[in-house]
XYZ file of C-alpha atoms in Angstrom:
514
model
C -12.826 -20.948 -47.780
C -12.369 -22.642 -51.090
C -12.038 -20.532 -54.194
C -13.964 -20.895 -57.488
C -11.887 -23.710 -58.934
C -12.556 -25.697 -55.954
C -16.126 -24.791 -55.626
C -16.784 -25.896 -59.255
C -15.015 -29.189 -58.778
C -16.679 -29.816 -55.460
C -20.151 -29.203 -57.269
C -19.070 -31.392 -60.046
C -18.209 -34.244 -57.783
C -21.450 -33.672 -55.804
C -19.690 -33.318 -52.628
C -19.455 -30.295 -50.151
C -17.047 -29.480 -46.999
C -13.381 -29.521 -46.740
C -11.622 -29.744 -50.294
C -8.652 -31.853 -49.018
C -11.069 -34.456 -47.656
C -13.074 -34.275 -51.078
C -9.676 -34.687 -52.981
C -8.635 -37.666 -50.976
C -12.094 -39.341 -51.712
C -11.549 -38.479 -55.489
C -8.061 -40.024 -55.415
C -9.299 -43.150 -53.806
C -11.907 -43.487 -56.433
C -9.126 -43.226 -59.100
C -10.283 -39.677 -60.115
C -6.691 -38.426 -60.189
C -7.103 -35.413 -62.610
C -10.040 -33.904 -60.439
C -8.000 -34.578 -57.157
C -4.847 -33.088 -58.442
C -6.671 -29.930 -59.887
C -8.632 -29.440 -56.480
C -5.250 -29.791 -54.476
C -3.337 -27.411 -56.744
C -6.028 -24.879 -56.181
C -6.123 -25.379 -52.385
C -2.245 -24.843 -51.967
C -2.421 -21.743 -54.212
C -5.157 -20.323 -52.137
C -3.696 -21.731 -48.685
C -0.013 -22.061 -49.355
C 0.929 -22.841 -45.823
C -1.491 -25.751 -45.481
C 0.849 -28.541 -45.147
C -1.711 -31.314 -45.251
C -2.808 -30.247 -48.612
C 0.943 -30.304 -49.802
C 1.224 -33.821 -48.364
C -2.082 -34.861 -50.330
C -0.752 -33.234 -53.473
C 2.618 -34.949 -53.248
C 0.785 -38.299 -52.779
C -1.500 -37.648 -55.792
C 1.770 -36.880 -57.979
C 3.639 -39.920 -56.451
C 0.712 -42.237 -57.558
C 0.821 -40.803 -61.027
C 4.607 -41.419 -61.127
C 5.364 -37.647 -61.467
C 8.558 -37.867 -59.384
C 9.690 -34.047 -59.499
C 6.355 -32.393 -58.473
C 5.809 -34.928 -55.811
C 9.218 -34.325 -54.355
C 8.584 -30.601 -54.413
C 5.263 -31.032 -52.719
C 6.652 -33.019 -49.984
C 9.603 -30.910 -49.312
C 7.306 -27.767 -48.978
C 5.212 -29.770 -46.643
C 8.453 -30.617 -44.617
C 9.359 -26.954 -44.390
C 6.002 -25.979 -43.033
C 6.101 -28.616 -40.342
C 9.465 -30.128 -39.891
C 8.818 -31.723 -36.579
C 6.251 -34.050 -38.290
C 7.790 -37.590 -39.290
C 5.230 -38.163 -42.177
C 6.759 -35.917 -44.494
C 10.341 -37.437 -44.301
C 8.842 -40.938 -44.612
C 6.669 -40.020 -47.706
C 9.691 -38.266 -49.396
C 12.310 -40.947 -48.456
C 9.926 -43.565 -49.799
C 9.565 -41.546 -53.178
C 13.309 -41.516 -53.425
C 13.748 -45.124 -52.736
C 10.926 -46.077 -55.348
C 12.824 -44.058 -57.855
C 16.192 -45.543 -57.222
C 17.567 -42.545 -55.225
C 18.736 -44.476 -52.283
C 21.273 -41.944 -50.943
C 18.676 -39.204 -51.004
C 16.324 -41.335 -49.282
C 18.708 -42.273 -46.430
C 19.517 -38.491 -45.981
C 15.828 -37.731 -45.809
C 15.063 -40.516 -43.134
C 18.152 -39.188 -41.079
C 17.054 -35.451 -41.390
C 13.590 -36.861 -39.838
C 15.465 -38.603 -37.008
C 17.137 -35.398 -36.022
C 13.637 -34.071 -35.294
C 11.948 -37.360 -34.255
C 14.863 -39.532 -32.866
C 12.390 -42.120 -31.371
C 10.136 -42.463 -34.134
C 9.895 -46.302 -35.129
C 8.566 -45.757 -38.667
C 11.725 -43.580 -39.528
C 13.998 -46.174 -38.088
C 12.153 -48.807 -39.818
C 12.384 -46.944 -43.219
C 15.948 -46.263 -42.762
C 16.437 -49.852 -42.395
C 14.770 -50.519 -45.500
C 17.036 -48.036 -47.504
C 20.148 -49.369 -45.768
C 19.305 -52.895 -47.007
C 18.752 -51.629 -50.319
C 22.179 -49.937 -50.367
C 23.835 -53.150 -49.289
C 24.450 -52.202 -45.770
C 22.966 -55.151 -44.092
C 24.446 -54.682 -40.596
C 23.126 -50.980 -40.601
C 19.755 -52.397 -41.708
C 19.666 -54.673 -38.742
C 20.678 -52.155 -36.250
C 17.880 -49.876 -37.520
C 15.193 -52.581 -37.525
C 16.199 -53.459 -34.044
C 15.815 -49.781 -32.955
C 12.323 -49.676 -34.306
C 11.486 -52.796 -32.660
C 12.942 -51.424 -29.263
C 10.669 -48.276 -29.702
C 7.811 -50.256 -30.688
C 8.058 -54.102 -29.538
C 4.814 -55.018 -31.495
C 6.132 -53.799 -34.660
C 5.597 -57.029 -36.777
C 6.772 -55.701 -40.104
C 10.180 -54.559 -38.502
C 10.487 -58.347 -37.412
C 9.681 -59.426 -40.924
C 12.227 -57.048 -42.345
C 14.806 -58.024 -39.702
C 14.288 -61.628 -40.997
C 15.026 -60.721 -44.549
C 18.244 -59.017 -43.709
C 19.418 -62.007 -41.426
C 18.633 -64.222 -44.481
C 20.734 -62.067 -46.748
C 23.580 -62.584 -44.362
C 22.979 -66.283 -44.269
C 22.143 -66.058 -40.525
C 19.423 -68.637 -40.809
C 18.656 -69.206 -37.173
C 18.264 -65.429 -36.562
C 16.214 -65.184 -39.539
C 13.788 -68.056 -38.612
C 13.285 -66.532 -35.110
C 12.465 -63.116 -36.475
C 9.984 -64.584 -38.865
C 8.263 -66.544 -36.121
C 8.172 -63.436 -33.987
C 6.459 -61.437 -36.950
C 3.908 -64.248 -37.175
C 3.510 -64.331 -33.378
C 2.604 -60.665 -33.371
C 0.701 -60.732 -36.693
C -0.959 -64.143 -37.224
C -2.214 -63.356 -40.511
C 1.262 -62.148 -42.015
C 1.247 -64.335 -45.257
C 4.645 -62.852 -46.321
C 6.295 -63.890 -43.204
C 4.831 -67.435 -43.495
C 6.109 -67.438 -47.052
C 9.711 -66.288 -46.373
C 9.762 -68.722 -43.242
C 8.840 -71.576 -45.678
C 11.364 -70.699 -48.239
C 13.967 -70.725 -45.433
C 12.966 -74.071 -43.993
C 13.172 -75.452 -47.506
C 16.627 -73.965 -48.002
C 17.543 -76.165 -44.828
C 15.782 -79.161 -46.461
C 13.142 -79.364 -43.921
C 10.499 -79.890 -46.476
C 7.694 -81.190 -44.293
C 8.002 -78.137 -42.161
C 8.290 -75.938 -45.250
C 5.184 -77.536 -46.840
C 3.114 -76.855 -43.459
C 4.252 -73.191 -43.206
C 3.540 -72.650 -46.974
C 0.170 -73.946 -46.623
C -0.356 -71.596 -43.859
C 0.555 -68.627 -45.855
C -1.997 -69.925 -48.518
C -4.746 -70.156 -46.146
C -4.234 -66.411 -45.551
C -3.434 -65.395 -49.133
C -4.675 -68.212 -51.492
C -3.121 -66.604 -54.650
C 0.447 -65.799 -53.036
C 2.744 -66.620 -55.969
C 5.888 -67.046 -53.767
C 3.998 -69.299 -51.343
C 2.874 -71.469 -54.378
C 6.258 -71.645 -55.683
C 7.784 -72.860 -52.322
C 5.017 -75.445 -51.909
C 5.769 -76.872 -55.459
C 9.406 -76.826 -54.781
C 9.090 -78.857 -51.497
C 6.597 -81.316 -52.865
C 8.937 -82.046 -55.723
C 11.767 -82.530 -53.239
C 9.783 -85.022 -51.293
C 8.945 -86.819 -54.278
C 5.149 -85.880 -54.249
C 5.268 -85.191 -57.891
C 1.471 -85.712 -58.623
C 0.540 -83.491 -55.824
C 3.056 -81.081 -56.603
C 1.940 -80.862 -60.255
C -1.747 -80.326 -59.247
C -0.737 -77.263 -57.197
C 1.431 -75.867 -59.881
C -1.318 -76.285 -62.756
C -3.843 -74.622 -60.434
C -1.319 -71.816 -59.914
C -0.540 -71.426 -63.399
C -4.260 -70.994 -64.243
C -4.122 -67.814 -62.420
C -0.451 -66.878 -63.281
C 0.266 -68.598 -66.621
C 3.382 -66.413 -67.254
C 5.046 -67.030 -63.998
C 8.498 -68.541 -65.030
C 9.432 -70.113 -61.676
C 6.079 -72.084 -61.590
C 6.604 -73.281 -65.306
C 10.092 -74.589 -64.181
C 8.667 -76.265 -61.163
C 6.007 -77.934 -63.245
C 8.653 -79.189 -65.653
C 10.648 -80.674 -62.790
C 7.550 -82.330 -61.259
C 6.341 -83.829 -64.464
C 9.847 -85.206 -65.247
C 9.904 -86.594 -61.712
C 6.704 -88.505 -62.529
C 8.152 -89.895 -65.610
C 11.410 -91.019 -63.664
C 8.961 -92.752 -61.365
C 7.344 -94.684 -64.299
C 4.050 -92.672 -64.548
C 4.242 -91.442 -68.127
C 0.609 -91.572 -68.513
C -0.123 -89.293 -65.537
C 2.552 -87.004 -66.675
C 1.163 -86.482 -70.021
C -2.219 -85.982 -68.634
C -0.776 -82.989 -66.525
C 1.190 -81.871 -69.495
C -2.138 -81.391 -71.568
C -3.642 -79.399 -68.688
C -0.361 -77.487 -68.567
C -0.480 -76.767 -72.293
C -4.002 -75.370 -71.818
C -3.355 -72.973 -68.689
C -0.182 -71.797 -70.028
C -0.010 -71.946 -73.820
C 2.411 -69.122 -74.465
C 5.153 -69.495 -72.012
C 8.410 -70.969 -73.693
C 9.018 -73.416 -70.794
C 5.464 -74.813 -71.167
C 5.744 -75.046 -74.957
C 8.930 -76.649 -74.994
C 8.436 -79.151 -72.230
C 4.917 -80.235 -73.068
C 6.193 -81.064 -76.728
C 8.874 -83.140 -74.969
C 6.661 -85.045 -72.789
C 3.661 -85.451 -75.129
C 5.828 -85.982 -78.033
C 3.731 -83.612 -79.958
C 4.813 -80.572 -82.135
C 8.508 -80.989 -81.609
C 10.381 -77.986 -82.679
C 13.514 -78.295 -84.782
C 15.352 -76.576 -81.971
C 14.652 -75.333 -78.448
C 13.627 -71.462 -78.661
C 15.767 -68.778 -77.910
C 13.628 -67.583 -74.869
C 13.513 -70.985 -73.569
C 17.198 -71.511 -73.644
C 18.027 -67.980 -72.299
C 15.704 -68.383 -69.394
C 16.953 -71.765 -68.603
C 20.637 -71.157 -68.528
C 20.273 -67.593 -66.817
C 18.235 -69.415 -64.114
C 21.235 -71.927 -63.444
C 24.027 -69.734 -64.214
C 25.129 -69.174 -60.666
C 25.587 -72.855 -59.474
C 25.993 -74.331 -63.058
C 29.683 -75.371 -62.625
C 28.898 -76.958 -59.232
C 25.849 -78.760 -60.366
C 27.932 -80.320 -63.197
C 30.841 -81.228 -61.002
C 28.306 -83.319 -58.840
C 27.103 -84.947 -62.079
C 30.820 -86.064 -62.813
C 30.890 -83.951 -66.103
C 33.984 -84.157 -67.986
C 32.969 -83.276 -71.494
C 34.787 -79.892 -71.778
C 38.085 -81.445 -70.935
C 37.649 -84.516 -73.050
C 36.141 -82.589 -76.009
C 38.744 -79.729 -76.003
C 41.855 -82.025 -75.587
C 40.738 -84.348 -78.287
C 40.018 -81.310 -80.739
C 43.340 -79.703 -80.031
C 45.156 -83.036 -80.620
C 43.388 -83.415 -83.930
C 44.245 -79.946 -85.040
C 47.899 -80.278 -83.995
C 48.927 -76.790 -83.868
C 48.745 -73.755 -81.893
C 48.430 -69.939 -82.136
C 44.893 -70.485 -83.688
C 41.609 -68.808 -83.862
C 39.136 -70.650 -81.826
C 35.391 -70.289 -81.466
C 33.707 -71.679 -78.298
C 30.220 -71.949 -79.540
C 27.671 -71.975 -76.559
C 30.467 -71.348 -74.326
C 28.313 -71.191 -71.081
C 30.353 -70.525 -68.045
C 33.628 -70.986 -69.767
C 34.340 -74.595 -68.897
C 36.317 -75.341 -72.067
C 38.221 -72.051 -71.938
C 41.080 -73.348 -69.531
C 41.901 -76.166 -72.134
C 41.543 -74.131 -75.116
C 43.223 -70.878 -74.060
C 47.011 -71.946 -74.115
C 46.567 -72.911 -78.096
C 44.705 -69.712 -78.940
C 45.932 -66.676 -80.843
C 42.195 -65.313 -80.221
C 39.624 -67.224 -78.124
C 35.945 -66.053 -78.926
C 32.888 -67.200 -76.947
C 29.339 -66.932 -77.892
C 26.485 -67.817 -75.830
C 22.569 -67.014 -75.629
C 22.508 -66.474 -71.873
C 23.885 -63.289 -70.357
C 23.978 -64.971 -66.999
C 26.254 -67.684 -68.265
C 28.442 -64.993 -70.084
C 28.996 -63.222 -66.824
C 30.452 -66.165 -65.213
C 32.664 -66.778 -68.382
C 33.831 -63.204 -68.260
C 34.905 -63.763 -64.651
C 37.548 -66.225 -65.894
C 39.453 -63.570 -67.748
C 40.538 -66.121 -70.600
C 38.321 -65.041 -73.651
C 39.449 -62.453 -76.045
C 35.869 -61.586 -76.995
C 32.482 -62.706 -75.766
C 29.284 -62.182 -77.663
C 25.724 -62.752 -76.323
C 23.879 -63.911 -79.431
C 21.919 -66.890 -80.850
C 24.731 -69.267 -82.616
C 23.494 -69.210 -86.023
C 22.623 -65.358 -85.896
C 26.371 -64.765 -84.672
C 27.785 -67.205 -87.479
C 25.738 -65.163 -90.089
C 27.189 -61.762 -88.784
C 30.658 -62.384 -87.839
C 33.323 -61.735 -90.662
C 35.625 -63.961 -88.867
C 37.098 -67.561 -89.732
C 37.915 -70.084 -87.181
C 40.674 -72.895 -87.198
C 38.748 -74.608 -84.422
C 35.172 -74.441 -83.386
C 34.152 -76.258 -80.175
C 30.453 -76.985 -79.069
C 30.283 -78.786 -75.864
C 26.746 -80.001 -75.419
C 25.218 -77.080 -77.360
C 23.337 -79.371 -79.806
C 21.519 -81.038 -76.935
C 19.168 -77.886 -77.675
C 19.262 -78.344 -81.311
C 17.202 -81.186 -83.006
C 17.731 -80.370 -86.660
C 21.786 -80.120 -87.081
C 22.059 -79.370 -90.631
C 21.642 -75.502 -90.365
C 24.193 -74.880 -87.599
C 26.555 -77.583 -89.196
C 26.363 -75.440 -92.515
C 26.893 -72.300 -90.775
C 29.888 -73.278 -88.965
C 31.380 -74.904 -92.087
C 31.204 -71.584 -93.841
C 33.099 -70.044 -90.914
C 35.894 -72.635 -90.632
C 39.229 -72.126 -92.218
C 40.523 -74.728 -94.691
C 41.493 -77.883 -92.981
C 40.051 -76.468 -89.683
C 38.590 -78.711 -87.042
C 34.848 -78.775 -85.669
C 34.401 -80.623 -82.545
C 31.204 -81.195 -80.658
C 29.153 -83.464 -78.522
C 25.403 -84.545 -78.741
C 23.222 -86.783 -76.348
C 23.019 -90.262 -77.734
C 19.671 -91.608 -78.652
C 18.633 -94.575 -76.792
C 16.418 -97.161 -78.867
C 15.165 -96.919 -82.279
C 15.555 -93.652 -84.169
C 12.501 -91.769 -85.652
C 12.521 -90.559 -89.244
C 13.962 -87.076 -88.443
C 17.080 -88.955 -86.702
C 16.474 -87.080 -83.343
C 13.941 -86.764 -80.565
C 13.214 -84.400 -77.753
C 13.756 -86.320 -74.606
C 11.346 -85.913 -71.659
C 14.143 -83.761 -69.829
C 13.847 -81.313 -72.515
C 17.164 -82.259 -74.403
C 17.399 -83.535 -77.896
C 18.807 -87.120 -78.602
C 20.514 -87.798 -81.962
C 20.899 -90.881 -84.035
C 24.582 -91.686 -85.099
C 23.637 -92.038 -88.711
C 21.846 -88.735 -88.678
C 25.037 -87.134 -87.143
C 27.194 -88.494 -89.644
C 24.847 -87.608 -92.647
C 24.534 -83.967 -91.197
C 28.465 -83.442 -91.084
C 29.088 -84.842 -94.563
C 26.354 -82.905 -96.087
C 27.813 -79.769 -94.529
C 31.193 -80.492 -96.260
C 33.075 -82.113 -93.424
C 35.200 -85.147 -93.337
C 34.535 -87.194 -90.141
C 37.838 -87.976 -88.144
C 36.134 -89.464 -85.100
C 32.661 -90.373 -83.973
C 32.417 -92.158 -80.642
C 30.383 -92.774 -77.635
C 31.741 -91.056 -74.390
C 30.198 -90.806 -71.009
C 28.750 -87.539 -70.525
C 27.417 -86.931 -67.181
C 25.395 -88.763 -64.419
C 21.502 -88.631 -64.286
C 19.848 -90.280 -61.487
C 23.087 -91.944 -60.649
C 23.619 -93.635 -64.065
C 25.788 -92.608 -66.888
C 24.323 -90.703 -69.962
C 25.940 -91.634 -73.276
C 27.104 -88.690 -75.799
C 28.530 -88.965 -79.204
C 31.725 -87.026 -79.381
C 32.623 -85.891 -82.943
C 35.683 -84.434 -84.559
C 35.409 -83.555 -88.197
C 37.697 -81.476 -90.591
C 36.720 -79.126 -93.389
C 36.997 -80.828 -96.542
């Protein structure tokens, strides 16, 4: 029989009967304070009631109170060690709180009492995958399926583990089996769609992504997959329409904003500037605060051009591409790091010097600069790019910072500063050139590249191209250097990279501090 606290709470809630059922109903309605008080009173008066301890643990877990939740689940397990639910609940609590090792021990303890419980084997697989033991996870998922052949979620998770191991055929088969068992499994359709897209089977990927969206119309990953595949197939307008509609619901989704950028650039390349601009106006309306939308709509519409790309945009862009950045540039026949570095070292004509690699990225200039360096310093805004640069082991110091902020704070002076393609993300050059001049030793060299403007120059001497990179006029580059106190040694056009199979011209400049 419930005590006075329980009676009072039940009366206040207007219910009668079992306090546990009432507490569960309260929790379901979001009345967590009342549910917790009722359960705490119940376990105080009936301390051997395991189901009440389970309920109390779940309330604490929902409130992100790790310690009391764990204590409640442990007490329930002590009372009924042969029931798998407690091990599952406690293990899942550990996983959610990053305690993977404790979670694995808990699931294994449960399997000592219930070795043929499929849920325990499945959750053990989840924990093993999180710990990086993919083969162990696969074995656990397979055991869960052996014990429960209709276990669709186990097939889905098995597919994820196979995908992590790049066993794509096995992953596809597992996803398809999950769908066969549970035809409304939107996540299985979504992951299958991403897998098919990774195999460049974009027609099939689109079909599967649409199937996912039939079941879950706002599934963000399925929407991303669909826009990606439409872009790959050159169905730019269709993809842009999907992306804009999705951003109306999820305006801050970074991947969708990038996909929109790529789709609109595809429209421009296809000669449909007016249509791209129409979508850009819609994009600006639905996603007004995202840095990618702000930067790229300015580029496409030619309205509100900033003096340089925002820090958030630059960081997001290069973090996003850091893992395959070098390989992508190699395919684009990118040779600027070698060309610029060698030209700059020839200009300075000496070694044992202090070198700043400004906007160092993944460190593509470092192999050419390091042999001449007394100290080689790199600075970049992208932590992802710096992680790749650090792997080279060539820099004496690496700093994650915006270039002008770094220059304002560092006490060092440099004999040589290199900036390979950094100023493709700066329109106004004067602030950076002045800051670099201030940190350049007497007779020091400054070498950099910028994308050359095609056609007539606007008043500012630069413009923001449709790809989101700034292009500069030669006269503006010259005047910016001279005003900062540099003497120009060389300023010439060099091939930078390929775009759509055609070379893109860059200005390569070498200047000496006066």
